[in-house]
Amino acid sequence: MKKKHRAFLKWAGGKYALSDVINTMLPKGNRLVEPFVGAGSVFLNSDYDEYLLSDINQDLINLYRILQRTPDKFIKDARRLFSPENNQAERYYQFRKEFNASADPYFRSLIFLYMNRHGYNGLCRYNKSGGYNVPFGKYKRPYFPEIELNFFAEKASKAVFICDGYRQTFSHAKPGDVIYCDPPYVPLSKTASFTSYAGNGFGLDEQADLANAAEEVTNKRNISVLISNHDTIWTRKIYEHAKKQRSIEVSRTISQKANKRNKVSELLVLY
């Protein structure tokens, strides 16, 4: 049995648990293109010769590029932040303030990882001004993901990281590529909407446009596209032209209360 690899970032909607199922639906190809790479679980647990990994979150892409170029230095510097004296609310909020005031990519990458592991429930969220605003998480001993960082850095030799929207990322795809899309999911209720992890929302118009983009790239350039989302009447409708649909039940992991982590249906559609 092939060993599965966890992402070094905690991530709402991460695909570690679903990576096996996703791999069974991903067609063979030379390169996997991901317009919504997130924490990179599909990248880490798939086997393509090359990867084009994109996200609109500039902090995320800067972190990946730095880890790709100077893994030993970055891991050594990041490890210093994971200490008991830094696992306090006062220190966390000071780091968050310095992060929001800084334009230095290396410093922001270090603090981004620190806040991801010390912040509330692994959320990544910005306010409308672009300020990171996730509160302190109150964990006893935040885990430093050294093994996961090293594996990511090693596999990143196959990858190119870009910060772009999904339409722009689609434009880079060529015959022989496979595209996997893991967009912010359609909310299951009016109070469940969480689409602003990079400072700008991903609403129903964008959801429908992504489905259109998948259909276009499949028809015009003969490139396969796999998309994951919540299984709802609305998503079934916008993906009606996909050649294959598969519904699976998954456990919800964003709630801190175990009794509220109900199973929900997710949809995987292949164009």
PDB file of C-alpha atoms in Angstrom:
ATOM      1  CA  MET A   1       0.000   0.000   0.000  1.00  0.00           C
ATOM      2  CA  LYS A   2       1.376   3.372  -1.025  1.00  0.00           C
ATOM      3  CA  LYS A   3       2.121   5.725   1.878  1.00  0.00           C
ATOM      4  CA  LYS A   4      -0.022   8.851   2.020  1.00  0.00           C
ATOM      5  CA  HIS A   5       1.573  12.205   2.707  1.00  0.00           C
ATOM      6  CA  ARG A   6       0.022  14.975   4.766  1.00  0.00           C
ATOM      7  CA  ALA A   7       0.331  18.643   3.867  1.00  0.00           C
ATOM      8  CA  PHE A   8       2.444  20.754   6.214  1.00  0.00           C
ATOM      9  CA  LEU A   9      -0.370  23.321   6.459  1.00  0.00           C
ATOM     10  CA  LYS A  10      -3.673  22.840   8.239  1.00  0.00           C
ATOM     11  CA  TRP A  11      -6.334  23.696   5.690  1.00  0.00           C
ATOM     12  CA  ALA A  12     -10.117  23.981   5.695  1.00  0.00           C
ATOM     13  CA  GLY A  13     -11.372  21.681   2.967  1.00  0.00           C
ATOM     14  CA  GLY A  14      -8.001  19.948   2.531  1.00  0.00           C
ATOM     15  CA  LYS A  15      -8.119  16.832   0.367  1.00  0.00           C
ATOM     16  CA  TYR A  16      -5.881  14.426   2.320  1.00  0.00           C
ATOM     17  CA  ALA A  17      -8.779  12.094   3.186  1.00  0.00           C
ATOM     18  CA  LEU A  18     -10.138  12.172  -0.369  1.00  0.00           C
ATOM     19  CA  SER A  19      -6.846  11.934  -2.247  1.00  0.00           C
ATOM     20  CA  ASP A  20      -7.238   8.210  -2.961  1.00  0.00           C
ATOM     21  CA  VAL A  21     -10.699   8.683  -4.457  1.00  0.00           C
ATOM     22  CA  ILE A  22      -9.551  11.719  -6.437  1.00  0.00           C
ATOM     23  CA  ASN A  23      -6.624   9.729  -7.837  1.00  0.00           C
ATOM     24  CA  THR A  24      -8.958   7.024  -9.124  1.00  0.00           C
ATOM     25  CA  MET A  25     -10.792   9.668 -11.160  1.00  0.00           C
ATOM     26  CA  LEU A  26      -7.803  11.683 -12.365  1.00  0.00           C
ATOM     27  CA  PRO A  27      -6.885  10.693 -15.931  1.00  0.00           C
ATOM     28  CA  LYS A  28      -3.313   9.891 -16.880  1.00  0.00           C
ATOM     29  CA  GLY A  29      -1.263  12.775 -18.267  1.00  0.00           C
ATOM     30  CA  ASN A  30       2.149  14.404 -18.294  1.00  0.00           C
ATOM     31  CA  ARG A  31       1.326  17.333 -16.020  1.00  0.00           C
ATOM     32  CA  LEU A  32      -1.257  18.071 -13.343  1.00  0.00           C
ATOM     33  CA  VAL A  33      -2.520  21.661 -13.274  1.00  0.00           C
ATOM     34  CA  GLU A  34      -4.196  22.883 -10.066  1.00  0.00           C
ATOM     35  CA  PRO A  35      -5.787  26.357 -10.143  1.00  0.00           C
ATOM     36  CA  PHE A  36      -6.775  26.041  -6.434  1.00  0.00           C
ATOM     37  CA  VAL A  37      -3.795  24.230  -4.940  1.00  0.00           C
ATOM     38  CA  GLY A  38      -4.523  25.107  -1.295  1.00  0.00           C
ATOM     39  CA  ALA A  39      -2.421  22.947   1.038  1.00  0.00           C
ATOM     40  CA  GLY A  40      -1.458  20.664  -1.850  1.00  0.00           C
ATOM     41  CA  SER A  41      -2.736  17.249  -0.715  1.00  0.00           C
ATOM     42  CA  VAL A  42      -3.574  16.133  -4.260  1.00  0.00           C
ATOM     43  CA  PHE A  43      -0.149  17.282  -5.476  1.00  0.00           C
ATOM     44  CA  LEU A  44       1.550  15.398  -2.635  1.00  0.00           C
ATOM     45  CA  ASN A  45      -0.386  12.179  -3.216  1.00  0.00           C
ATOM     46  CA  SER A  46      -0.457  11.942  -7.004  1.00  0.00           C
ATOM     47  CA  ASP A  47       2.194  10.871  -9.479  1.00  0.00           C
ATOM     48  CA  TYR A  48       2.693  13.126 -12.495  1.00  0.00           C
ATOM     49  CA  ASP A  49       5.958  14.054 -14.191  1.00  0.00           C
ATOM     50  CA  GLU A  50       5.251  17.775 -13.749  1.00  0.00           C
ATOM     51  CA  TYR A  51       2.922  20.100 -11.846  1.00  0.00           C
ATOM     52  CA  LEU A  52       1.636  23.622 -12.413  1.00  0.00           C
ATOM     53  CA  LEU A  53       0.270  24.737  -9.047  1.00  0.00           C
ATOM     54  CA  SER A  54      -1.628  27.987  -8.701  1.00  0.00           C
ATOM     55  CA  ASP A  55      -3.584  29.900  -6.093  1.00  0.00           C
ATOM     56  CA  ILE A  56      -4.789  33.479  -5.699  1.00  0.00           C
ATOM     57  CA  ASN A  57      -3.304  33.625  -2.198  1.00  0.00           C
ATOM     58  CA  GLN A  58       0.059  35.357  -2.708  1.00  0.00           C
ATOM     59  CA  ASP A  59       1.281  34.440   0.802  1.00  0.00           C
ATOM     60  CA  LEU A  60       0.688  30.766   0.075  1.00  0.00           C
ATOM     61  CA  ILE A  61       2.530  30.824  -3.253  1.00  0.00           C
ATOM     62  CA  ASN A  62       5.446  32.833  -1.818  1.00  0.00           C
ATOM     63  CA  LEU A  63       5.774  30.273   0.973  1.00  0.00           C
ATOM     64  CA  TYR A  64       5.857  27.396  -1.529  1.00  0.00           C
ATOM     65  CA  ARG A  65       8.443  29.129  -3.723  1.00  0.00           C
ATOM     66  CA  ILE A  66      10.709  29.880  -0.749  1.00  0.00           C
ATOM     67  CA  LEU A  67      10.422  26.317   0.554  1.00  0.00           C
ATOM     68  CA  GLN A  68      11.213  25.076  -2.955  1.00  0.00           C
ATOM     69  CA  ARG A  69      14.357  27.247  -3.269  1.00  0.00           C
ATOM     70  CA  THR A  70      15.844  27.259   0.247  1.00  0.00           C
ATOM     71  CA  PRO A  71      14.228  24.425   2.228  1.00  0.00           C
ATOM     72  CA  ASP A  72      16.957  23.917   4.837  1.00  0.00           C
ATOM     73  CA  LYS A  73      17.202  27.600   5.763  1.00  0.00           C
ATOM     74  CA  PHE A  74      13.440  28.079   5.864  1.00  0.00           C
ATOM     75  CA  ILE A  75      12.790  24.996   7.996  1.00  0.00           C
ATOM     76  CA  LYS A  76      15.574  25.972  10.420  1.00  0.00           C
ATOM     77  CA  ASP A  77      14.201  29.527  10.786  1.00  0.00           C
ATOM     78  CA  ALA A  78      10.588  28.359  11.093  1.00  0.00           C
ATOM     79  CA  ARG A  79      11.452  25.834  13.799  1.00  0.00           C
ATOM     80  CA  ARG A  80      12.588  28.663  16.092  1.00  0.00           C
ATOM     81  CA  LEU A  81       9.071  30.116  16.112  1.00  0.00           C
ATOM     82  CA  PHE A  82       7.594  26.920  17.569  1.00  0.00           C
ATOM     83  CA  SER A  83       8.518  27.482  21.203  1.00  0.00           C
ATOM     84  CA  PRO A  84       6.500  27.703  24.439  1.00  0.00           C
ATOM     85  CA  GLU A  85       7.101  31.462  24.732  1.00  0.00           C
ATOM     86  CA  ASN A  86       5.633  31.967  21.229  1.00  0.00           C
ATOM     87  CA  ASN A  87       2.570  29.856  22.039  1.00  0.00           C
ATOM     88  CA  GLN A  88       0.860  32.715  23.874  1.00  0.00           C
ATOM     89  CA  ALA A  89      -1.920  35.012  22.736  1.00  0.00           C
ATOM     90  CA  GLU A  90       0.085  38.195  23.268  1.00  0.00           C
ATOM     91  CA  ARG A  91       2.995  36.922  21.170  1.00  0.00           C
ATOM     92  CA  TYR A  92       0.657  35.547  18.475  1.00  0.00           C
ATOM     93  CA  TYR A  93      -1.136  38.886  18.052  1.00  0.00           C
ATOM     94  CA  GLN A  94       2.175  40.733  17.934  1.00  0.00           C
ATOM     95  CA  PHE A  95       3.409  38.438  15.158  1.00  0.00           C
ATOM     96  CA  ARG A  96       0.095  38.859  13.332  1.00  0.00           C
ATOM     97  CA  LYS A  97       0.413  42.647  13.564  1.00  0.00           C
ATOM     98  CA  GLU A  98       3.984  42.530  12.225  1.00  0.00           C
ATOM     99  CA  PHE A  99       2.897  40.174   9.426  1.00  0.00           C
ATOM    100  CA  ASN A 100       0.137  42.549   8.314  1.00  0.00           C
ATOM    101  CA  ALA A 101       2.556  45.504   8.340  1.00  0.00           C
ATOM    102  CA  SER A 102       5.332  43.689   6.444  1.00  0.00           C
ATOM    103  CA  ALA A 103       5.967  43.447   2.702  1.00  0.00           C
ATOM    104  CA  ASP A 104       8.919  41.055   3.054  1.00  0.00           C
ATOM    105  CA  PRO A 105       8.020  37.685   1.436  1.00  0.00           C
ATOM    106  CA  TYR A 106      10.436  35.642   3.556  1.00  0.00           C
ATOM    107  CA  PHE A 107       9.244  37.085   6.874  1.00  0.00           C
ATOM    108  CA  ARG A 108       5.600  36.747   5.828  1.00  0.00           C
ATOM    109  CA  SER A 109       6.180  33.107   4.830  1.00  0.00           C
ATOM    110  CA  LEU A 110       7.656  32.259   8.235  1.00  0.00           C
ATOM    111  CA  ILE A 111       4.823  33.936  10.119  1.00  0.00           C
ATOM    112  CA  PHE A 112       2.207  32.484   7.751  1.00  0.00           C
ATOM    113  CA  LEU A 113       3.328  28.977   8.751  1.00  0.00           C
ATOM    114  CA  TYR A 114       3.508  29.970  12.427  1.00  0.00           C
ATOM    115  CA  MET A 115      -0.030  31.439  12.367  1.00  0.00           C
ATOM    116  CA  ASN A 116      -1.382  28.462  10.442  1.00  0.00           C
ATOM    117  CA  ARG A 117      -0.271  26.144  13.254  1.00  0.00           C
ATOM    118  CA  HIS A 118      -0.990  28.475  16.187  1.00  0.00           C
ATOM    119  CA  GLY A 119      -4.194  30.118  14.918  1.00  0.00           C
ATOM    120  CA  TYR A 120      -7.785  29.066  15.429  1.00  0.00           C
ATOM    121  CA  ASN A 121      -8.668  25.724  13.831  1.00  0.00           C
ATOM    122  CA  GLY A 122      -6.215  26.035  10.944  1.00  0.00           C
ATOM    123  CA  LEU A 123      -8.211  28.760   9.252  1.00  0.00           C
ATOM    124  CA  CYS A 124      -6.730  31.102   6.654  1.00  0.00           C
ATOM    125  CA  ARG A 125      -8.720  34.307   6.475  1.00  0.00           C
ATOM    126  CA  TYR A 126      -8.196  37.957   5.567  1.00  0.00           C
ATOM    127  CA  ASN A 127     -10.346  41.026   6.071  1.00  0.00           C
ATOM    128  CA  LYS A 128     -11.419  43.311   3.227  1.00  0.00           C
ATOM    129  CA  SER A 129      -8.281  45.406   3.698  1.00  0.00           C
ATOM    130  CA  GLY A 130      -6.100  42.339   3.145  1.00  0.00           C
ATOM    131  CA  GLY A 131      -5.182  41.918   6.808  1.00  0.00           C
ATOM    132  CA  TYR A 132      -4.840  38.410   8.217  1.00  0.00           C
ATOM    133  CA  ASN A 133      -7.431  38.199  11.002  1.00  0.00           C
ATOM    134  CA  VAL A 134      -7.548  34.625  12.351  1.00  0.00           C
ATOM    135  CA  PRO A 135      -7.578  34.622  16.193  1.00  0.00           C
ATOM    136  CA  PHE A 136      -5.202  32.713  18.475  1.00  0.00           C
ATOM    137  CA  GLY A 137      -5.937  28.988  18.660  1.00  0.00           C
ATOM    138  CA  LYS A 138      -4.992  28.075  22.260  1.00  0.00           C
ATOM    139  CA  TYR A 139      -3.261  24.763  21.449  1.00  0.00           C
ATOM    140  CA  LYS A 140      -1.147  23.117  24.147  1.00  0.00           C
ATOM    141  CA  ARG A 141       1.761  22.268  21.880  1.00  0.00           C
ATOM    142  CA  PRO A 142       1.445  23.223  18.197  1.00  0.00           C
ATOM    143  CA  TYR A 143       3.020  20.640  15.929  1.00  0.00           C
ATOM    144  CA  PHE A 144       6.044  21.648  13.883  1.00  0.00           C
ATOM    145  CA  PRO A 145       5.607  19.792  10.553  1.00  0.00           C
ATOM    146  CA  GLU A 146       9.278  19.195   9.748  1.00  0.00           C
ATOM    147  CA  ILE A 147       8.752  15.836   8.014  1.00  0.00           C
ATOM    148  CA  GLU A 148       5.918  17.276   5.920  1.00  0.00           C
ATOM    149  CA  LEU A 149       7.936  20.384   5.021  1.00  0.00           C
ATOM    150  CA  ASN A 150      10.849  18.277   3.838  1.00  0.00           C
ATOM    151  CA  PHE A 151       8.670  16.015   1.717  1.00  0.00           C
ATOM    152  CA  PHE A 152       6.908  19.004   0.136  1.00  0.00           C
ATOM    153  CA  ALA A 153      10.250  20.650  -0.656  1.00  0.00           C
ATOM    154  CA  GLU A 154      11.549  17.436  -2.217  1.00  0.00           C
ATOM    155  CA  LYS A 155       8.489  16.952  -4.433  1.00  0.00           C
ATOM    156  CA  ALA A 156       8.431  20.653  -5.356  1.00  0.00           C
ATOM    157  CA  SER A 157      11.336  19.958  -7.731  1.00  0.00           C
ATOM    158  CA  LYS A 158       8.626  18.779 -10.155  1.00  0.00           C
ATOM    159  CA  ALA A 159       6.463  21.874  -9.685  1.00  0.00           C
ATOM    160  CA  VAL A 160       6.060  25.426 -10.923  1.00  0.00           C
ATOM    161  CA  PHE A 161       4.113  27.722  -8.576  1.00  0.00           C
ATOM    162  CA  ILE A 162       2.133  30.690  -9.868  1.00  0.00           C
ATOM    163  CA  CYS A 163      -0.239  33.180  -8.260  1.00  0.00           C
ATOM    164  CA  ASP A 164      -3.165  33.590 -10.640  1.00  0.00           C
ATOM    165  CA  GLY A 165      -6.905  33.207 -11.052  1.00  0.00           C
ATOM    166  CA  TYR A 166      -8.457  30.034 -12.414  1.00  0.00           C
ATOM    167  CA  ARG A 167      -9.107  31.449 -15.904  1.00  0.00           C
ATOM    168  CA  GLN A 168      -5.494  32.569 -16.242  1.00  0.00           C
ATOM    169  CA  THR A 169      -4.267  29.209 -14.944  1.00  0.00           C
ATOM    170  CA  PHE A 170      -6.485  27.360 -17.426  1.00  0.00           C
ATOM    171  CA  SER A 171      -4.878  29.395 -20.221  1.00  0.00           C
ATOM    172  CA  HIS A 172      -1.494  27.777 -19.428  1.00  0.00           C
ATOM    173  CA  ALA A 173      -2.842  24.247 -19.894  1.00  0.00           C
ATOM    174  CA  LYS A 174      -1.869  22.328 -23.001  1.00  0.00           C
ATOM    175  CA  PRO A 175      -2.802  18.965 -24.565  1.00  0.00           C
ATOM    176  CA  GLY A 176      -1.568  16.138 -22.353  1.00  0.00           C
ATOM    177  CA  ASP A 177      -2.274  18.102 -19.166  1.00  0.00           C
ATOM    178  CA  VAL A 178      -4.893  17.188 -16.584  1.00  0.00           C
ATOM    179  CA  ILE A 179      -6.610  19.919 -14.517  1.00  0.00           C
ATOM    180  CA  TYR A 180      -7.906  19.370 -10.979  1.00  0.00           C
ATOM    181  CA  CYS A 181     -10.063  22.111  -9.432  1.00  0.00           C
ATOM    182  CA  ASP A 182     -10.837  22.337  -5.727  1.00  0.00           C
ATOM    183  CA  PRO A 183     -12.617  25.709  -5.517  1.00  0.00           C
ATOM    184  CA  PRO A 184     -14.162  27.169  -2.357  1.00  0.00           C
ATOM    185  CA  TYR A 185     -17.278  25.047  -2.023  1.00  0.00           C
ATOM    186  CA  VAL A 186     -20.857  26.137  -2.641  1.00  0.00           C
ATOM    187  CA  PRO A 187     -22.285  26.812   0.851  1.00  0.00           C
ATOM    188  CA  LEU A 188     -24.790  24.275   2.185  1.00  0.00           C
ATOM    189  CA  SER A 189     -26.643  27.051   4.042  1.00  0.00           C
ATOM    190  CA  LYS A 190     -26.694  30.847   4.257  1.00  0.00           C
ATOM    191  CA  THR A 191     -24.634  30.752   7.462  1.00  0.00           C
ATOM    192  CA  ALA A 192     -22.056  28.278   6.124  1.00  0.00           C
ATOM    193  CA  SER A 193     -20.496  30.477   3.483  1.00  0.00           C
ATOM    194  CA  PHE A 194     -16.703  30.640   3.755  1.00  0.00           C
ATOM    195  CA  THR A 195     -15.211  31.923   0.516  1.00  0.00           C
ATOM    196  CA  SER A 196     -12.828  34.728   1.471  1.00  0.00           C
ATOM    197  CA  TYR A 197      -9.627  33.006   2.501  1.00  0.00           C
ATOM    198  CA  ALA A 198      -7.637  35.203   0.114  1.00  0.00           C
ATOM    199  CA  GLY A 199      -9.499  38.442   0.599  1.00  0.00           C
ATOM    200  CA  ASN A 200     -11.989  38.199  -2.252  1.00  0.00           C
ATOM    201  CA  GLY A 201     -15.054  35.996  -2.481  1.00  0.00           C
ATOM    202  CA  PHE A 202     -15.866  33.079  -4.760  1.00  0.00           C
ATOM    203  CA  GLY A 203     -19.600  33.342  -5.303  1.00  0.00           C
ATOM    204  CA  LEU A 204     -22.178  31.547  -7.412  1.00  0.00           C
ATOM    205  CA  ASP A 205     -21.220  33.482 -10.546  1.00  0.00           C
ATOM    206  CA  GLU A 206     -17.632  32.270 -10.216  1.00  0.00           C
ATOM    207  CA  GLN A 207     -18.836  28.711  -9.550  1.00  0.00           C
ATOM    208  CA  ALA A 208     -20.847  28.712 -12.782  1.00  0.00           C
ATOM    209  CA  ASP A 209     -18.011  30.337 -14.720  1.00  0.00           C
ATOM    210  CA  LEU A 210     -15.579  27.662 -13.512  1.00  0.00           C
ATOM    211  CA  ALA A 211     -17.926  24.997 -14.880  1.00  0.00           C
ATOM    212  CA  ASN A 212     -18.040  26.906 -18.195  1.00  0.00           C
ATOM    213  CA  ALA A 213     -14.242  27.173 -18.262  1.00  0.00           C
ATOM    214  CA  ALA A 214     -13.924  23.415 -17.688  1.00  0.00           C
ATOM    215  CA  GLU A 215     -16.306  22.672 -20.534  1.00  0.00           C
ATOM    216  CA  GLU A 216     -14.510  25.102 -22.851  1.00  0.00           C
ATOM    217  CA  VAL A 217     -10.999  23.774 -22.216  1.00  0.00           C
ATOM    218  CA  THR A 218     -12.211  20.200 -22.623  1.00  0.00           C
ATOM    219  CA  ASN A 219     -13.921  20.882 -25.956  1.00  0.00           C
ATOM    220  CA  LYS A 220     -11.359  23.242 -27.473  1.00  0.00           C
ATOM    221  CA  ARG A 221      -8.062  21.759 -26.271  1.00  0.00           C
ATOM    222  CA  ASN A 222      -8.965  18.179 -25.366  1.00  0.00           C
ATOM    223  CA  ILE A 223      -7.816  18.585 -21.749  1.00  0.00           C
ATOM    224  CA  SER A 224      -9.533  16.615 -18.958  1.00  0.00           C
ATOM    225  CA  VAL A 225     -10.826  18.575 -15.947  1.00  0.00           C
ATOM    226  CA  LEU A 226     -11.850  17.130 -12.574  1.00  0.00           C
ATOM    227  CA  ILE A 227     -13.770  19.372 -10.131  1.00  0.00           C
ATOM    228  CA  SER A 228     -14.813  18.735  -6.524  1.00  0.00           C
ATOM    229  CA  ASN A 229     -17.635  20.548  -4.717  1.00  0.00           C
ATOM    230  CA  HIS A 230     -20.588  19.990  -2.416  1.00  0.00           C
ATOM    231  CA  ASP A 231     -23.231  17.694  -3.869  1.00  0.00           C
ATOM    232  CA  THR A 232     -26.290  19.944  -4.182  1.00  0.00           C
ATOM    233  CA  ILE A 233     -29.127  20.386  -6.661  1.00  0.00           C
ATOM    234  CA  TRP A 234     -27.409  23.563  -7.863  1.00  0.00           C
ATOM    235  CA  THR A 235     -23.973  22.014  -8.409  1.00  0.00           C
ATOM    236  CA  ARG A 236     -25.598  19.064 -10.196  1.00  0.00           C
ATOM    237  CA  LYS A 237     -27.181  21.622 -12.520  1.00  0.00           C
ATOM    238  CA  ILE A 238     -24.036  23.646 -13.310  1.00  0.00           C
ATOM    239  CA  TYR A 239     -22.044  20.464 -13.910  1.00  0.00           C
ATOM    240  CA  GLU A 240     -24.729  18.789 -16.032  1.00  0.00           C
ATOM    241  CA  HIS A 241     -22.443  18.641 -19.091  1.00  0.00           C
ATOM    242  CA  ALA A 242     -19.687  16.702 -17.294  1.00  0.00           C
ATOM    243  CA  LYS A 243     -19.182  13.220 -18.704  1.00  0.00           C
ATOM    244  CA  LYS A 244     -18.941  11.600 -15.266  1.00  0.00           C
ATOM    245  CA  GLN A 245     -20.287  12.455 -11.790  1.00  0.00           C
ATOM    246  CA  ARG A 246     -19.554  10.667  -8.532  1.00  0.00           C
ATOM    247  CA  SER A 247     -21.028  11.433  -5.109  1.00  0.00           C
ATOM    248  CA  ILE A 248     -19.196  10.462  -1.927  1.00  0.00           C
ATOM    249  CA  GLU A 249     -19.840  10.995   1.782  1.00  0.00           C
ATOM    250  CA  VAL A 250     -17.132  12.728   3.804  1.00  0.00           C
ATOM    251  CA  SER A 251     -16.795  13.873   7.407  1.00  0.00           C
ATOM    252  CA  ARG A 252     -16.836  17.588   8.044  1.00  0.00           C
ATOM    253  CA  THR A 253     -13.685  18.719   9.882  1.00  0.00           C
ATOM    254  CA  ILE A 254     -13.930  22.512  10.226  1.00  0.00           C
ATOM    255  CA  SER A 255     -16.045  22.428  13.407  1.00  0.00           C
ATOM    256  CA  GLN A 256     -14.117  22.171  16.673  1.00  0.00           C
ATOM    257  CA  LYS A 257     -16.988  20.248  18.306  1.00  0.00           C
ATOM    258  CA  ALA A 258     -16.773  16.580  17.390  1.00  0.00           C
ATOM    259  CA  ASN A 259     -20.537  16.099  17.648  1.00  0.00           C
ATOM    260  CA  LYS A 260     -21.009  18.730  14.932  1.00  0.00           C
ATOM    261  CA  ARG A 261     -18.691  17.059  12.424  1.00  0.00           C
ATOM    262  CA  ASN A 262     -21.493  15.533  10.393  1.00  0.00           C
ATOM    263  CA  LYS A 263     -21.085  13.693   7.131  1.00  0.00           C
ATOM    264  CA  VAL A 264     -21.890  15.618   3.966  1.00  0.00           C
ATOM    265  CA  SER A 265     -22.039  14.569   0.336  1.00  0.00           C
ATOM    266  CA  GLU A 266     -19.348  15.793  -2.026  1.00  0.00           C
ATOM    267  CA  LEU A 267     -19.449  15.656  -5.780  1.00  0.00           C
ATOM    268  CA  LEU A 268     -16.574  14.828  -8.121  1.00  0.00           C
ATOM    269  CA  VAL A 269     -17.243  15.659 -11.769  1.00  0.00           C
ATOM    270  CA  LEU A 270     -15.035  14.839 -14.721  1.00  0.00           C
ATOM    271  CA  TYR A 271     -15.076  16.753 -18.004  1.00  0.00           C
TER     272      TYR A 271
END
